[in-house]
PDB file of C-alpha atoms and ligand atoms in Angstrom:
ATOM      1  CA  MET T   1     -32.557 -39.286 -73.091  1.00 50.00           C
ATOM      2  CA  SER T   2     -32.136 -40.740 -69.824  1.00 54.00           C
ATOM      3  CA  GLU T   3     -33.260 -43.849 -68.505  1.00 56.00           C
ATOM      4  CA  PRO T   4     -35.961 -44.241 -66.292  1.00 57.00           C
ATOM      5  CA  ALA T   5     -35.261 -44.926 -62.646  1.00 61.00           C
ATOM      6  CA  ALA T   6     -35.584 -48.815 -61.794  1.00 76.00           C
ATOM      7  CA  THR T   7     -38.246 -49.586 -59.868  1.00 87.00           C
ATOM      8  CA  PRO T   8     -36.622 -51.323 -56.723  1.00 88.00           C
ATOM      9  CA  ARG T   9     -37.679 -55.054 -56.186  1.00 89.00           C
ATOM     10  CA  PRO T  10     -40.134 -55.626 -53.029  1.00 92.00           C
ATOM     11  CA  LEU T  11     -38.076 -57.886 -50.507  1.00 94.00           C
ATOM     12  CA  PRO T  12     -39.478 -59.398 -47.502  1.00 94.00           C
ATOM     13  CA  ALA T  13     -40.238 -57.403 -44.123  1.00 93.00           C
ATOM     14  CA  LEU T  14     -37.559 -58.411 -41.816  1.00 95.00           C
ATOM     15  CA  GLN T  15     -39.998 -58.836 -38.883  1.00 96.00           C
ATOM     16  CA  GLY T  16     -41.148 -61.859 -36.375  1.00 97.00           C
ATOM     17  CA  LEU T  17     -40.364 -64.996 -37.775  1.00 98.00           C
ATOM     18  CA  THR T  18     -40.012 -64.508 -41.181  1.00 97.00           C
ATOM     19  CA  GLY T  19     -36.807 -61.791 -39.966  1.00 97.00           C
ATOM     20  CA  GLU T  20     -35.333 -64.958 -38.071  1.00 98.00           C
ATOM     21  CA  PHE T  21     -35.854 -66.939 -41.374  1.00 98.00           C
ATOM     22  CA  TYR T  22     -33.517 -64.203 -43.307  1.00 98.00           C
ATOM     23  CA  ALA T  23     -30.812 -63.669 -40.887  1.00 98.00           C
ATOM     24  CA  TRP T  24     -30.397 -67.325 -41.077  1.00 98.00           C
ATOM     25  CA  CYS T  25     -30.148 -66.824 -45.030  1.00 98.00           C
ATOM     26  CA  ALA T  26     -27.689 -63.835 -44.509  1.00 97.00           C
ATOM     27  CA  GLN T  27     -25.682 -66.432 -42.506  1.00 97.00           C
ATOM     28  CA  GLY T  28     -25.486 -68.574 -45.499  1.00 97.00           C
ATOM     29  CA  GLU T  29     -28.126 -71.296 -43.648  1.00 98.00           C
ATOM     30  CA  LEU T  30     -30.981 -72.307 -44.703  1.00 98.00           C
ATOM     31  CA  ARG T  31     -33.499 -73.535 -41.630  1.00 98.00           C
ATOM     32  CA  PHE T  32     -36.818 -74.221 -41.180  1.00 98.00           C
ATOM     33  CA  GLN T  33     -39.118 -74.767 -38.141  1.00 98.00           C
ATOM     34  CA  ARG T  34     -39.104 -78.193 -36.861  1.00 98.00           C
ATOM     35  CA  CYS T  35     -41.458 -78.979 -34.044  1.00 98.00           C
ATOM     36  CA  ASP T  36     -40.051 -80.371 -30.722  1.00 98.00           C
ATOM     37  CA  ALA T  37     -42.588 -82.561 -30.208  1.00 98.00           C
ATOM     38  CA  CYS T  38     -43.500 -84.573 -33.130  1.00 98.00           C
ATOM     39  CA  GLY T  39     -40.571 -83.567 -35.398  1.00 98.00           C
ATOM     40  CA  ALA T  40     -42.669 -82.338 -38.291  1.00 98.00           C
ATOM     41  CA  TRP T  41     -40.896 -79.587 -40.475  1.00 98.00           C
ATOM     42  CA  ARG T  42     -42.717 -76.575 -41.154  1.00 97.00           C
ATOM     43  CA  HIS T  43     -42.714 -73.863 -43.688  1.00 97.00           C
ATOM     44  CA  VAL T  44     -43.475 -70.623 -44.300  1.00 94.00           C
ATOM     45  CA  PRO T  45     -42.822 -69.505 -40.618  1.00 96.00           C
ATOM     46  CA  ARG T  46     -45.680 -69.920 -37.952  1.00 96.00           C
ATOM     47  CA  GLU T  47     -46.041 -70.345 -34.268  1.00 96.00           C
ATOM     48  CA  ILE T  48     -48.288 -73.564 -34.418  1.00 97.00           C
ATOM     49  CA  CYS T  49     -47.445 -76.901 -35.482  1.00 98.00           C
ATOM     50  CA  ALA T  50     -50.060 -78.020 -37.956  1.00 96.00           C
ATOM     51  CA  ALA T  51     -49.482 -81.921 -37.451  1.00 97.00           C
ATOM     52  CA  CYS T  52     -49.843 -81.676 -33.365  1.00 98.00           C
ATOM     53  CA  GLY T  53     -50.622 -78.440 -32.276  1.00 98.00           C
ATOM     54  CA  GLY T  54     -47.515 -78.279 -30.004  1.00 97.00           C
ATOM     55  CA  ALA T  55     -45.714 -74.411 -29.743  1.00 97.00           C
ATOM     56  CA  ALA T  56     -42.391 -75.602 -28.963  1.00 98.00           C
ATOM     57  CA  TRP T  57     -39.806 -75.787 -32.189  1.00 98.00           C
ATOM     58  CA  SER T  58     -36.395 -74.955 -33.271  1.00 98.00           C
ATOM     59  CA  TRP T  59     -34.568 -73.815 -36.230  1.00 98.00           C
ATOM     60  CA  THR T  60     -33.203 -76.777 -37.760  1.00 98.00           C
ATOM     61  CA  ARG T  61     -30.797 -76.603 -40.713  1.00 98.00           C
ATOM     62  CA  SER T  62     -31.817 -77.967 -44.339  1.00 98.00           C
ATOM     63  CA  SER T  63     -29.372 -80.228 -46.042  1.00 98.00           C
ATOM     64  CA  GLY T  64     -30.071 -77.321 -48.790  1.00 98.00           C
ATOM     65  CA  ARG T  65     -30.969 -79.964 -51.176  1.00 98.00           C
ATOM     66  CA  GLY T  66     -34.666 -80.442 -52.696  1.00 98.00           C
ATOM     67  CA  ARG T  67     -36.393 -80.890 -56.388  1.00 98.00           C
ATOM     68  CA  ILE T  68     -38.675 -78.910 -58.551  1.00 98.00           C
ATOM     69  CA  PHE T  69     -42.002 -79.588 -57.750  1.00 98.00           C
ATOM     70  CA  THR T  70     -43.422 -77.142 -60.034  1.00 98.00           C
ATOM     71  CA  TRP T  71     -43.114 -74.093 -61.394  1.00 97.00           C
ATOM     72  CA  THR T  72     -44.972 -71.021 -63.949  1.00 96.00           C
ATOM     73  CA  VAL T  73     -43.050 -68.575 -66.622  1.00 95.00           C
ATOM     74  CA  ALA T  74     -44.556 -65.063 -65.789  1.00 93.00           C
ATOM     75  CA  ALA T  75     -44.391 -63.747 -69.118  1.00 93.00           C
ATOM     76  CA  ARG T  76     -44.760 -60.193 -67.725  1.00 94.00           C
ATOM     77  CA  ALA T  77     -43.997 -59.057 -64.524  1.00 91.00           C
ATOM     78  CA  MET T  78     -46.045 -59.053 -61.952  1.00 86.00           C
ATOM     79  CA  HIS T  79     -44.705 -56.021 -60.187  1.00 91.00           C
ATOM     80  CA  PRO T  80     -42.650 -53.249 -62.246  1.00 93.00           C
ATOM     81  CA  GLY T  81     -39.274 -54.210 -60.211  1.00 92.00           C
ATOM     82  CA  PHE T  82     -39.241 -57.720 -62.116  1.00 91.00           C
ATOM     83  CA  ALA T  83     -40.109 -56.472 -65.459  1.00 92.00           C
ATOM     84  CA  ALA T  84     -36.491 -56.562 -66.753  1.00 91.00           C
ATOM     85  CA  ASP T  85     -36.241 -60.406 -65.721  1.00 90.00           C
ATOM     86  CA  ALA T  86     -39.635 -61.423 -67.625  1.00 91.00           C
ATOM     87  CA  PRO T  87     -39.666 -64.037 -68.997  1.00 92.00           C
ATOM     88  CA  TYR T  88     -38.863 -65.897 -65.653  1.00 93.00           C
ATOM     89  CA  ALA T  89     -40.237 -68.984 -63.830  1.00 95.00           C
ATOM     90  CA  PRO T  90     -40.885 -68.766 -60.041  1.00 96.00           C
ATOM     91  CA  VAL T  91     -40.272 -72.331 -59.039  1.00 98.00           C
ATOM     92  CA  VAL T  92     -41.744 -74.407 -56.126  1.00 98.00           C
ATOM     93  CA  VAL T  93     -39.254 -76.587 -54.368  1.00 98.00           C
ATOM     94  CA  GLU T  94     -39.888 -79.595 -52.543  1.00 98.00           C
ATOM     95  CA  MET T  95     -36.897 -79.547 -50.045  1.00 98.00           C
ATOM     96  CA  GLU T  96     -35.450 -83.445 -48.846  1.00 98.00           C
ATOM     97  CA  GLU T  97     -37.396 -82.139 -45.288  1.00 98.00           C
ATOM     98  CA  GLY T  98     -40.527 -82.415 -46.846  1.00 98.00           C
ATOM     99  CA  VAL T  99     -41.171 -78.440 -46.705  1.00 98.00           C
ATOM    100  CA  ARG T 100     -41.645 -76.496 -49.836  1.00 98.00           C
ATOM    101  CA  LEU T 101     -40.565 -73.025 -50.850  1.00 97.00           C
ATOM    102  CA  VAL T 102     -41.504 -70.673 -53.348  1.00 97.00           C
ATOM    103  CA  SER T 103     -37.995 -69.111 -55.187  1.00 97.00           C
ATOM    104  CA  LEU T 104     -36.193 -68.928 -58.194  1.00 96.00           C
ATOM    105  CA  MET T 105     -33.301 -70.645 -60.154  1.00 97.00           C
ATOM    106  CA  VAL T 106     -30.036 -68.826 -60.988  1.00 96.00           C
ATOM    107  CA  ASP T 107     -28.227 -69.786 -64.248  1.00 90.00           C
ATOM    108  CA  CYS T 108     -31.287 -72.055 -65.241  1.00 93.00           C
ATOM    109  CA  PRO T 109     -33.466 -70.743 -68.152  1.00 91.00           C
ATOM    110  CA  PRO T 110     -37.450 -71.817 -67.664  1.00 92.00           C
ATOM    111  CA  ASP T 111     -37.263 -73.780 -70.658  1.00 93.00           C
ATOM    112  CA  ALA T 112     -34.501 -76.081 -69.161  1.00 95.00           C
ATOM    113  CA  LEU T 113     -36.793 -76.784 -65.891  1.00 97.00           C
ATOM    114  CA  ALA T 114     -38.331 -80.284 -65.313  1.00 97.00           C
ATOM    115  CA  ILE T 115     -40.547 -82.018 -62.653  1.00 98.00           C
ATOM    116  CA  ASP T 116     -38.409 -83.568 -60.146  1.00 98.00           C
ATOM    117  CA  MET T 117     -34.641 -81.754 -61.144  1.00 98.00           C
ATOM    118  CA  PRO T 118     -32.629 -81.815 -58.609  1.00 98.00           C
ATOM    119  CA  VAL T 119     -31.373 -78.277 -56.930  1.00 98.00           C
ATOM    120  CA  GLU T 120     -29.689 -76.986 -54.385  1.00 98.00           C
ATOM    121  CA  VAL T 121     -29.698 -73.622 -52.724  1.00 98.00           C
ATOM    122  CA  VAL T 122     -27.687 -71.261 -52.976  1.00 98.00           C
ATOM    123  CA  PHE T 123     -27.479 -67.332 -51.681  1.00 98.00           C
ATOM    124  CA  VAL T 124     -28.054 -64.241 -53.313  1.00 97.00           C
ATOM    125  CA  ALA T 125     -27.594 -60.731 -51.522  1.00 97.00           C
ATOM    126  CA  ALA T 126     -30.716 -58.905 -52.822  1.00 95.00           C
ATOM    127  CA  SER T 127     -29.737 -56.135 -50.692  1.00 94.00           C
ATOM    128  CA  PRO T 128     -27.539 -55.171 -47.959  1.00 94.00           C
ATOM    129  CA  GLU T 129     -30.126 -56.535 -45.153  1.00 94.00           C
ATOM    130  CA  VAL T 130     -31.798 -59.717 -47.235  1.00 97.00           C
ATOM    131  CA  THR T 131     -30.070 -62.342 -48.414  1.00 98.00           C
ATOM    132  CA  LEU T 132     -32.601 -64.405 -50.317  1.00 98.00           C
ATOM    133  CA  PRO T 133     -32.646 -68.541 -50.574  1.00 98.00           C
ATOM    134  CA  LYS T 134     -32.477 -69.196 -54.471  1.00 98.00           C
ATOM    135  CA  PHE T 135     -31.925 -72.363 -55.923  1.00 98.00           C
ATOM    136  CA  ARG T 136     -29.627 -73.910 -58.973  1.00 98.00           C
ATOM    137  CA  ARG T 137     -28.893 -77.479 -60.718  1.00 97.00           C
ATOM    138  CA  ALA T 138     -27.627 -79.867 -58.270  1.00 95.00           C
TER     139      ALA T 138
HETATM  140 ZN1   ZN L 201     -45.566 -81.243 -34.052  1.00 71.88          ZN
END
């Protein structure tokens, strides 16, 4: 019998501000929007500052360092593209800049995760077009 074809994993659509965020990742840089008026960092990308309402902002480089804010263990994949990975643990990382993002760890099984564990970003090519920011133990 032949193996069933693997279901591709969903990838972010490289459009608008999201496309700009991933374009920086493809260059090996984690950058978040930072408000030019009040200095507040923000993620996920959006047009207006939630702190002051300012419309001017800059893609500003992150230190790439953060801590595990929380995580969950997916015992059954929520998309067939991830079925071979289960169980896996999506993490919420709180960056030094204060923003949080959902990602995955590399080289860290779910039972090794801990609240406040220091992590640092690594860049993983998911396709020729999309590079994802993931994290490893720092
Ligand atoms: Zn602002």
